[in-house]
Short mmCIF file of C-alpha atoms in Angstrom, two decimals:
data_model
loop_
_atom_site.label_atom_id
_atom_site.label_comp_id
_atom_site.label_asym_id
_atom_site.label_seq_id
_atom_site.Cartn_x
_atom_site.Cartn_y
_atom_site.Cartn_z
CA MET A 1 0.00 0.00 0.00
CA GLN A 2 1.22 3.48 -0.84
CA THR A 3 1.45 6.18 1.77
CA PRO A 4 0.13 9.69 1.17
CA SER A 5 2.80 12.15 0.17
CA HIS A 6 3.18 15.59 1.67
CA SER A 7 1.70 18.24 -0.63
CA GLY A 8 2.77 21.56 0.75
CA VAL A 9 1.36 21.65 4.30
CA ALA A 10 1.34 18.95 6.94
CA ILE A 11 -2.16 18.53 8.33
CA ARG A 12 -0.83 17.77 11.80
CA ILE A 13 2.69 18.31 13.10
CA SER A 14 4.15 16.44 16.02
CA GLN A 15 6.00 18.86 18.28
CA PRO A 16 9.66 18.28 19.19
CA THR A 17 9.74 16.78 22.69
CA GLY A 18 13.09 18.35 23.54
CA LEU A 19 11.76 21.90 23.12
CA TRP A 20 9.99 22.01 26.47
CA GLY A 21 13.10 20.67 28.20
CA VAL A 22 15.01 23.63 26.81
CA VAL A 23 12.30 26.00 28.04
CA LEU A 24 12.36 24.42 31.50
CA LEU A 25 16.14 24.74 31.68
CA ALA A 26 15.92 28.37 30.59
CA SER A 27 13.28 29.07 33.24
CA ILE A 28 15.52 27.63 35.97
CA THR A 29 18.38 29.76 34.68
CA LEU A 30 16.14 32.85 34.85
CA GLY A 31 15.22 32.02 38.40
CA ILE A 32 18.88 31.96 39.38
CA ALA A 33 19.55 35.13 37.35
CA ALA A 34 16.80 36.91 39.30
CA LEU A 35 19.04 36.76 42.36
CA PHE A 36 21.71 38.86 40.66
CA MET A 37 19.92 40.97 37.99
CA PRO A 38 17.35 43.80 38.20
CA LEU A 39 13.79 42.49 38.03
CA ILE A 40 12.94 44.39 34.83
CA TYR A 41 15.63 42.52 32.88
CA VAL A 42 14.47 39.18 34.22
CA VAL A 43 10.88 39.94 33.19
CA ALA A 44 12.04 40.99 29.71
CA LEU A 45 14.03 37.78 29.30
CA LEU A 46 11.10 35.72 30.55
CA VAL A 47 8.73 37.35 28.06
CA GLY A 48 11.27 36.80 25.29
CA LEU A 49 11.67 33.12 26.14
CA LEU A 50 7.92 32.65 26.35
CA LEU A 51 7.51 34.29 22.95
CA ILE A 52 10.20 32.06 21.45
CA ALA A 53 8.55 28.95 22.91
CA LEU A 54 5.11 29.95 21.58
CA VAL A 55 6.35 30.80 18.09
CA PHE A 56 8.33 27.57 17.83
CA TRP A 57 5.33 25.63 19.12
CA GLN A 58 2.97 27.23 16.58
CA PRO A 59 4.42 29.49 13.84
CA ALA A 60 0.94 30.99 13.36
CA ILE A 61 1.32 32.66 16.76
CA GLY A 62 4.30 34.57 15.39
CA GLY A 63 2.34 35.55 12.28
CA GLY A 64 -0.59 36.66 14.43
CA ILE A 65 1.63 38.78 16.67
CA TYR A 66 3.12 40.43 13.59
CA ILE A 67 -0.36 41.31 12.26
CA PHE A 68 -1.34 42.61 15.69
CA LEU A 69 1.72 44.88 15.89
CA VAL A 70 1.11 46.22 12.37
CA TYR A 71 -2.50 47.20 12.95
CA SER A 72 -2.34 48.14 16.64
CA ARG A 73 0.45 50.63 15.87
CA LEU A 74 1.83 49.78 19.30
CA LEU A 75 5.35 50.70 18.20
CA GLU A 76 4.14 54.23 17.39
CA TYR A 77 2.44 54.78 20.73
CA LEU A 78 5.51 53.36 22.51
CA PRO A 79 8.34 54.74 20.33
CA GLN A 80 11.02 53.52 22.73
CA LEU A 81 10.25 49.99 21.54
CA GLN A 82 11.32 50.88 17.99
CA ASP A 83 14.96 50.84 19.06
CA TYR A 84 14.69 47.08 19.55
CA ARG A 85 13.53 46.44 15.94
CA ILE A 86 10.83 44.15 17.23
CA LEU A 87 9.21 43.47 13.85
CA MET A 88 12.54 42.48 12.36
CA LEU A 89 13.34 40.23 15.32
CA LEU A 90 9.89 38.66 15.09
CA SER A 91 10.38 37.98 11.37
CA GLY A 92 13.67 36.24 12.08
CA LEU A 93 12.10 34.17 14.85
CA LEU A 94 9.17 33.21 12.64
CA GLY A 95 11.51 32.24 9.80
CA ALA A 96 13.57 30.02 12.11
CA SER A 97 10.40 28.41 13.48
CA LEU A 98 9.09 27.62 10.02
CA PHE A 99 12.45 26.16 9.00
CA VAL A 100 12.46 23.82 12.02
CA HIS A 101 8.83 22.80 11.52
CA ASN A 102 9.34 22.07 7.85
CA LEU A 103 12.51 20.12 8.59
CA LEU A 104 10.83 17.95 11.22
CA SER A 105 7.53 17.41 9.41
CA GLY A 106 8.79 16.87 5.86
CA ASP A 107 6.67 19.82 4.81
CA ARG A 108 7.97 22.24 2.22
CA TRP A 109 7.61 25.90 1.34
CA TRP A 110 5.12 26.95 -1.31
CA PHE A 111 5.39 30.28 -3.11
CA GLY A 112 2.62 30.02 -5.67
CA GLY A 113 -0.55 32.05 -6.04
CA VAL A 114 -0.54 35.56 -4.63
CA GLN A 115 2.89 34.95 -3.10
CA LEU A 116 4.33 34.65 -6.59
CA LYS A 117 2.87 38.05 -7.49
CA ILE A 118 4.43 39.56 -4.37
CA LEU A 119 7.76 38.05 -5.40
CA LEU A 120 7.37 39.72 -8.79
CA ILE A 121 7.04 43.06 -7.00
CA ALA A 122 10.22 42.22 -5.07
CA LEU A 123 11.93 41.39 -8.36
CA ALA A 124 10.87 44.77 -9.78
CA VAL A 125 12.30 46.50 -6.70
CA ILE A 126 15.65 44.75 -7.14
CA ALA A 127 15.67 45.31 -10.92
CA SER A 128 15.27 49.07 -10.40
CA ILE A 129 18.65 49.35 -8.63
CA PRO A 130 21.19 48.86 -11.49
CA LEU A 131 19.80 51.76 -13.55
CA SER A 132 18.81 53.85 -10.53
CA ILE A 133 19.67 57.54 -10.57
CA TRP A 134 20.85 57.36 -6.96
CA LYS A 135 21.97 53.77 -6.38
CA SER A 136 22.93 53.90 -2.70
CA ASN A 137 19.56 55.43 -1.81
CA SER A 138 17.79 52.73 -3.83
CA VAL A 139 19.74 49.97 -2.10
CA ASN A 140 18.67 51.27 1.32
CA ALA A 141 15.05 51.64 0.20
CA ALA A 142 15.07 48.20 -1.41
CA VAL A 143 16.26 46.61 1.84
CA ASP A 144 13.31 48.16 3.69
CA VAL A 145 10.83 46.97 1.07
CA LEU A 146 12.29 43.46 1.01
CA LYS A 147 11.99 43.25 4.80
CA VAL A 148 8.26 43.87 4.43
CA ILE A 149 7.91 41.33 1.63
CA ILE A 150 9.84 38.65 3.53
CA ALA A 151 7.64 39.16 6.60
CA VAL A 152 4.52 38.89 4.46
CA LEU A 153 5.73 35.64 2.88
CA LEU A 154 6.50 34.22 6.32
CA ILE A 155 2.97 35.05 7.49
CA ALA A 156 1.56 33.35 4.40
CA ASN A 157 3.46 30.14 5.21
CA SER A 158 2.70 30.07 8.93
CA VAL A 159 -0.90 28.78 8.85
CA ARG A 160 -1.37 25.08 9.55
CA SER A 161 -5.14 24.80 10.12
CA GLU A 162 -8.42 26.41 9.15
CA ARG A 163 -8.91 27.51 12.74
CA GLN A 164 -5.68 29.50 12.56
CA LEU A 165 -6.85 31.03 9.29
CA LEU A 166 -10.09 32.05 11.03
CA TRP A 167 -8.12 33.83 13.73
CA PHE A 168 -6.01 35.64 11.14
CA THR A 169 -9.24 36.82 9.48
CA ARG A 170 -10.54 38.03 12.82
CA LEU A 171 -7.30 39.91 13.43
CA LEU A 172 -7.80 41.82 10.17
CA VAL A 173 -11.34 42.80 11.14
CA LEU A 174 -10.19 43.85 14.59
CA GLY A 175 -7.46 45.85 12.84
CA PHE A 176 -10.24 47.67 10.97
CA THR A 177 -11.99 48.38 14.27
CA TRP A 178 -8.81 49.59 15.94
CA LEU A 179 -7.75 51.89 13.09
CA SER A 180 -11.21 53.45 13.04
CA CYS A 181 -11.17 53.99 16.79
CA THR A 182 -7.67 55.51 16.75
CA VAL A 183 -8.81 58.17 14.27
CA VAL A 184 -11.72 59.06 16.57
CA TRP A 185 -9.43 59.00 19.61
CA ASN A 186 -6.81 61.24 17.98
CA TYR A 187 -9.51 63.72 17.03
CA PHE A 188 -10.79 64.13 20.58
CA ALA A 189 -7.29 63.90 22.08
CA GLY A 190 -6.19 66.93 20.07
CA ASN A 191 -3.75 65.09 17.81
CA VAL A 192 -5.05 67.01 14.81
CA GLY A 193 -4.06 69.28 11.97
CA TYR A 194 -5.83 72.37 10.68
CA GLU A 195 -6.60 73.24 7.06
CA TRP A 196 -8.52 75.90 5.19
CA GLY A 197 -7.52 78.62 7.62
CA GLY A 198 -8.32 76.47 10.63
CA GLU A 199 -11.89 75.71 9.54
CA VAL A 200 -11.25 72.00 8.92
CA ILE A 201 -9.84 69.88 11.76
CA ARG A 202 -8.28 66.58 10.67
CA ALA A 203 -7.23 63.75 12.98
CA HIS A 204 -3.62 62.68 12.52
CA GLY A 205 -1.74 59.57 13.54
CA ALA A 206 0.71 59.19 16.39
CA GLY A 207 3.76 58.55 14.24
CA SER A 208 5.16 58.40 10.74
CA THR A 209 3.48 55.13 9.75
CA LEU A 210 -0.15 55.93 8.93
CA GLY A 211 0.40 59.35 10.44
CA ASP A 212 -1.50 60.86 7.53
CA SER A 213 -5.29 60.58 7.71
CA ASN A 214 -5.51 59.70 4.00
CA GLU A 215 -3.33 56.65 4.63
CA VAL A 216 -5.38 55.47 7.60
CA MET A 217 -8.70 55.81 5.77
CA SER A 218 -7.34 53.92 2.76
CA TYR A 219 -6.76 50.87 4.94
CA VAL A 220 -9.99 51.32 6.88
CA LEU A 221 -11.84 51.18 3.57
CA MET A 222 -9.79 48.20 2.41
CA LEU A 223 -10.88 46.20 5.46
CA ALA A 224 -14.46 47.52 5.61
CA PRO A 225 -15.94 44.78 3.35
CA LEU A 226 -14.23 42.12 5.49
CA ALA A 227 -15.88 43.62 8.59
CA LEU A 228 -19.27 43.78 6.86
CA MET A 229 -18.93 40.16 5.76
CA GLY A 230 -17.92 39.31 9.32
CA VAL A 231 -21.36 40.31 10.56
CA ARG A 232 -22.70 37.62 8.25
CA TYR A 233 -20.10 34.84 8.54
CA GLU A 234 -18.67 35.17 12.08
CA PRO A 235 -19.77 32.12 14.13
CA VAL A 236 -19.39 33.88 17.52
CA THR A 237 -22.30 36.20 18.34
CA LEU A 238 -20.29 38.54 20.58
CA LEU A 239 -17.80 39.17 17.78
CA LYS A 240 -20.66 39.84 15.37
CA VAL A 241 -21.76 42.62 17.74
CA VAL A 242 -18.21 44.02 17.88
CA TYR A 243 -18.00 44.08 14.08
CA GLY A 244 -21.39 45.74 13.85
CA LEU A 245 -20.41 48.45 16.33
CA SER A 246 -17.18 49.09 14.44
CA ILE A 247 -19.11 50.28 11.38
CA PRO A 248 -20.39 53.51 13.04
CA ALA A 249 -16.86 54.07 14.38
CA SER A 250 -15.48 53.87 10.84
CA LEU A 251 -18.07 56.38 9.61
CA ALA A 252 -17.08 58.74 12.41
CA ALA A 253 -13.44 58.23 11.41
CA LEU A 254 -14.34 59.15 7.83
CA VAL A 255 -15.59 62.52 9.03
CA PHE A 256 -12.87 63.18 11.60
CA SER A 257 -10.11 62.32 9.13
CA GLY A 258 -11.25 64.97 6.65
CA SER A 259 -9.91 62.74 3.87
CA ARG A 260 -11.33 63.55 0.44
CA GLY A 261 -9.77 60.41 -1.00
CA GLY A 262 -11.43 58.47 1.81
CA PHE A 263 -14.77 60.10 1.00
CA LEU A 264 -14.48 59.11 -2.66
CA GLY A 265 -13.55 55.61 -1.54
CA PHE A 266 -16.65 55.54 0.66
CA LEU A 267 -18.85 56.48 -2.32
CA TRP A 268 -17.09 53.80 -4.38
CA LEU A 269 -17.78 51.23 -1.65
CA LEU A 270 -21.49 52.15 -1.61
CA PHE A 271 -21.62 51.83 -5.40
CA ILE A 272 -19.91 48.40 -5.40
CA PHE A 273 -22.32 47.02 -2.82
CA PHE A 274 -25.23 48.48 -4.79
CA ILE A 275 -24.10 46.68 -7.96
CA ARG A 276 -23.75 43.38 -6.08
CA SER A 277 -26.95 43.69 -4.07
CA LYS A 278 -29.79 41.32 -4.93
CA HIS A 279 -32.31 43.62 -3.27
CA LYS A 280 -31.41 46.93 -4.86
CA VAL A 281 -34.48 48.84 -3.67
CA VAL A 282 -33.79 47.97 -0.04
CA TYR A 283 -30.09 48.71 -0.52
CA VAL A 284 -30.81 52.13 -2.05
CA ILE A 285 -32.94 53.04 0.96
CA VAL A 286 -30.32 51.85 3.47
CA GLY A 287 -27.43 53.35 1.48
CA CYS A 288 -29.15 56.71 1.21
CA LEU A 289 -29.88 56.71 4.94
CA VAL A 290 -26.21 56.00 5.71
CA PHE A 291 -24.99 58.69 3.32
CA VAL A 292 -27.48 61.30 4.54
CA THR A 293 -26.58 60.53 8.17
CA VAL A 294 -22.86 60.96 7.50
CA TRP A 295 -23.33 64.05 5.34
CA PHE A 296 -25.59 66.07 7.62
CA SER A 297 -24.03 65.00 10.91
CA ALA A 298 -20.66 66.33 9.76
CA PRO A 299 -19.62 69.98 10.25
CA SER A 300 -20.42 72.35 7.40
CA SER A 301 -16.68 72.97 6.90
CA TRP A 302 -16.23 69.22 6.24
CA ARG A 303 -19.02 69.27 3.64
CA ASP A 304 -17.43 72.28 1.96
CA ARG A 305 -14.11 70.44 1.82
CA MET A 306 -15.74 67.40 0.21
CA LEU A 307 -17.56 69.59 -2.32
CA SER A 308 -14.25 71.22 -3.25
CA ILE A 309 -13.37 68.00 -5.10
CA LYS A 310 -15.24 69.26 -8.16
CA ASP A 311 -13.07 72.43 -8.15
CA TYR A 312 -9.79 70.57 -7.77
CA LYS A 313 -7.96 72.86 -10.22
CA GLN A 314 -8.24 75.69 -7.70
CA ASP A 315 -7.08 73.56 -4.76
CA GLU A 316 -3.39 73.83 -3.85
CA SER A 317 -3.17 70.22 -2.67
CA ALA A 318 -4.71 68.93 -5.90
CA VAL A 319 -2.37 71.08 -7.99
CA ILE A 320 0.66 69.64 -6.18
CA ARG A 321 -0.65 66.13 -6.81
CA THR A 322 -1.10 66.69 -10.52
CA GLN A 323 2.44 68.07 -10.73
CA LEU A 324 3.78 64.98 -9.00
CA TRP A 325 1.81 62.72 -11.34
CA GLU A 326 3.22 64.58 -14.31
CA ALA A 327 6.70 64.08 -12.84
CA ALA A 328 5.99 60.35 -12.59
CA ARG A 329 5.11 60.25 -16.27
CA GLY A 330 8.42 61.99 -16.99
CA MET A 331 10.26 59.34 -14.97
CA VAL A 332 8.60 56.60 -16.99
CA LYS A 333 9.72 58.29 -20.19
CA HIS A 334 13.25 58.51 -18.78
CA ASN A 335 13.36 54.77 -18.09
CA PRO A 336 10.12 52.97 -19.03
CA VAL A 337 11.24 49.50 -17.92
CA THR A 338 12.65 49.93 -14.39
CA GLY A 339 12.03 53.61 -13.55
CA ILE A 340 14.44 55.91 -11.71
CA GLY A 341 14.98 53.48 -8.83
CA VAL A 342 13.10 52.58 -5.67
CA GLY A 343 13.17 55.31 -3.03
CA ASN A 344 14.15 58.08 -5.44
CA PHE A 345 10.84 59.74 -6.32
CA SER A 346 10.86 62.50 -3.70
CA GLU A 347 14.56 63.18 -4.31
CA PHE A 348 14.15 63.86 -8.04
CA ALA A 349 10.51 64.93 -8.43
CA GLN A 350 11.53 68.57 -8.97
CA ASN A 351 13.95 67.50 -11.70
CA TYR A 352 10.92 66.25 -13.63
CA GLY A 353 8.80 69.38 -13.24
CA ALA A 354 7.13 69.04 -9.83
CA GLY A 355 7.02 72.13 -7.66
CA VAL A 356 7.95 70.22 -4.50
CA GLY A 357 10.11 67.23 -3.63
CA MET A 358 7.51 64.77 -2.37
CA VAL A 359 6.39 61.22 -3.05
CA ALA A 360 3.84 60.71 -5.80
CA HIS A 361 0.70 60.83 -3.61
CA ASN A 362 -0.53 58.03 -5.86
CA THR A 363 0.24 54.33 -5.40
CA TYR A 364 0.23 53.56 -9.12
CA TYR A 365 2.32 56.53 -10.20
CA LEU A 366 4.85 55.76 -7.48
CA PHE A 367 5.23 52.22 -8.81
CA ALA A 368 5.54 53.52 -12.37
CA GLY A 369 7.98 56.31 -11.54
CA GLU A 370 10.33 54.33 -9.29
CA LEU A 371 9.97 50.79 -10.68
CA GLY A 372 8.87 51.51 -14.24
CA LEU A 373 6.31 49.51 -16.16
CA LEU A 374 7.85 46.35 -14.70
CA GLY A 375 6.82 47.35 -11.18
CA LEU A 376 3.41 48.68 -12.22
CA THR A 377 2.67 45.47 -14.13
CA ALA A 378 3.68 43.34 -11.13
CA TYR A 379 1.33 45.33 -8.89
CA VAL A 380 -1.56 45.04 -11.35
CA LEU A 381 -1.01 41.26 -11.57
CA TYR A 382 -1.00 41.18 -7.77
CA LEU A 383 -4.40 42.91 -7.62
CA LEU A 384 -5.88 40.80 -10.41
CA HIS A 385 -4.88 37.59 -8.66
CA ILE A 386 -6.48 38.72 -5.38
CA TRP A 387 -9.72 39.66 -7.15
CA ARG A 388 -9.87 36.41 -9.10
CA THR A 389 -9.02 34.14 -6.16
CA GLY A 390 -11.23 35.95 -3.68
CA ARG A 391 -14.21 36.00 -6.00
CA ARG A 392 -13.79 32.29 -6.78
CA TRP A 393 -13.77 31.53 -3.05
CA ALA A 394 -16.83 33.71 -2.45
CA VAL A 395 -18.95 31.64 -4.86
CA SER A 396 -17.29 28.32 -4.02
CA ALA A 397 -19.63 25.37 -3.61
CA GLU A 398 -17.54 24.19 -0.66
CA GLN A 399 -19.30 25.08 2.58
CA SER A 400 -16.33 26.66 4.35
CA ILE A 401 -17.31 29.78 6.29
CA VAL A 402 -13.72 30.99 6.60
CA ARG A 403 -13.04 30.55 2.90
CA GLN A 404 -16.16 32.43 1.83
CA TRP A 405 -15.68 35.18 4.43
CA LEU A 406 -12.02 35.75 3.59
CA GLY A 407 -12.51 35.48 -0.17
CA GLU A 408 -15.50 37.78 -0.43
CA GLY A 409 -14.18 40.30 2.07
CA LEU A 410 -10.73 40.65 0.52
CA TRP A 411 -11.56 40.74 -3.16
CA LEU A 412 -14.10 43.47 -2.44
CA GLY A 413 -11.67 45.17 -0.05
CA TYR A 414 -8.89 45.41 -2.62
CA LEU A 415 -11.44 46.58 -5.19
CA VAL A 416 -12.51 49.40 -2.85
CA PHE A 417 -8.82 50.13 -2.18
CA LEU A 418 -8.38 51.16 -5.82
CA VAL A 419 -9.91 54.60 -5.25
CA PRO A 420 -8.34 55.89 -2.00
CA SER A 421 -4.94 54.50 -2.99
CA TYR A 422 -5.12 56.68 -6.11
CA PHE A 423 -4.64 59.75 -3.92
CA VAL A 424 -1.89 58.56 -1.58
CA ALA A 425 1.34 56.59 -2.08
CA LEU A 426 0.96 53.20 -0.35
CA SER A 427 3.16 51.13 -2.64
CA TYR A 428 5.55 49.81 0.01
CA TYR A 429 3.46 49.87 3.18
CA THR A 430 3.12 46.61 5.10
CA HIS A 431 -0.66 47.14 5.34
CA THR A 432 -0.95 46.90 1.55
CA TYR A 433 0.26 43.29 1.64
CA VAL A 434 -0.74 41.79 5.02
CA PRO A 435 -4.39 41.05 4.05
CA ALA A 436 -3.13 39.43 0.84
CA ALA A 437 -0.73 37.36 2.98
CA VAL A 438 -3.72 35.97 4.88
CA LEU A 439 -5.37 35.16 1.55
CA ALA A 440 -2.12 33.49 0.45
CA ALA A 441 -2.10 31.46 3.68
CA GLY A 442 -5.58 30.26 2.75
CA GLU A 443 -4.44 29.42 -0.79
CA ARG A 444 -1.60 27.36 0.60
CA PHE A 445 -3.70 25.57 3.20
CA TYR A 446 -6.64 24.69 0.96
CA ARG A 447 -4.32 23.58 -1.83
CA ALA A 448 -2.50 21.23 0.54
CA LYS A 449 -5.77 20.03 2.05
CA ARG A 450 -7.13 19.24 -1.42
CA ASP A 451 -3.97 17.42 -2.45
CA PHE A 452 -3.85 15.50 0.83
CA THR A 453 -7.48 14.41 0.40
CA GLY A 454 -6.70 13.35 -3.16
CA ASP A 455 -3.74 11.26 -1.95
CA ILE A 456 -5.94 9.51 0.64
CA HIS A 457 -8.53 8.77 -2.03
CA ARG A 458 -5.90 7.30 -4.34
CA VAL A 459 -4.53 5.13 -1.52
CA ARG A 460 -7.98 3.76 -0.72
CA THR A 461 -8.79 2.99 -4.34
CA TYR A 462 -5.40 1.28 -4.71
#
């Protein structure tokens, strides 16, 4: 009789028995060290050892912690932690854990599906360096981008069960809730900026990452369909309530952010759900009620700012954006294949006609300007794969709640993301790729599960 072969993911992994002996020995060592070291250092070492043990026990714990840190923005609110490069250390720990698990289980890495498209983006980043205008700057920027991509690929390979995939999906929805609440919190805490002579108050972030309200609202809108689908698919009633309550918080965040790109994304989201709705009359009534509530509950200065979209040629911010987009087109003409090099847009924007040295304020133009048509094509293929895979899962005949929830929520989320990301440069942000990493984890798991089931069937028929 033949035995089933491994097909990408082991369905169950036996844990190394020696691992807990190592942890026990380390704990005894810490106890002795506590007699001679300050308590704070002992606690830090204990937490570190516990984290190592958990990640080596289940790699998905490491992936989940990474997602939590990305969306909680904990490292921004506690900037002293940034000196320890926690995300980089966590990526290394997760990579080592996956290597050990794969070695012991006979499992192997899989980089197909959406992971392959992410690797194409990485290839475009690397390819932009040889012909870069400023090579040393591009090398430094490429290292930062590759760190993000490696972490994303590690997350995609860390899932070993559908239950873990469910928790990753929940983390994304809770990330949506948290981002929405942080915008509201920053508004009332006074972490704001003033525009239009002080008439418009806009909530800002706590740090450089997602410090701009346009960036935050882009990712809130990306995850909004996943939260809405969560109200339908979530098996736990309490979490359904949490997801439902997060929707009003996100609408409040839309107003407090003052983001015109976010407002256009909101209209785009309403339109997408209208097109897909089977009960269009009911949807029109509900959609109109939501829009009217948001519109008339907002300050008049906010409504004036949103209405200024139609007069964008008289708006200074819009004029700067169009200049930057024109500069991006000039960069593509300069080197249509690989662009002027990753990380170089803001440094050379004025050389191509822009009035200021800033990034493109457009995800697609930033790809085109810095990575050329190679990078833009890779990103488009990345989006197309997410839409195709997610939509296929959403209508799948297989009765898997997680698969339908994740597929429908993410393909719609990345479709909504098209509009707000047109007005802000999010090409290299971790948040642009983490939801796709969870989708990739699902691709990997369901592929292996299908192949494993097929192997069992072949064994039985043999």
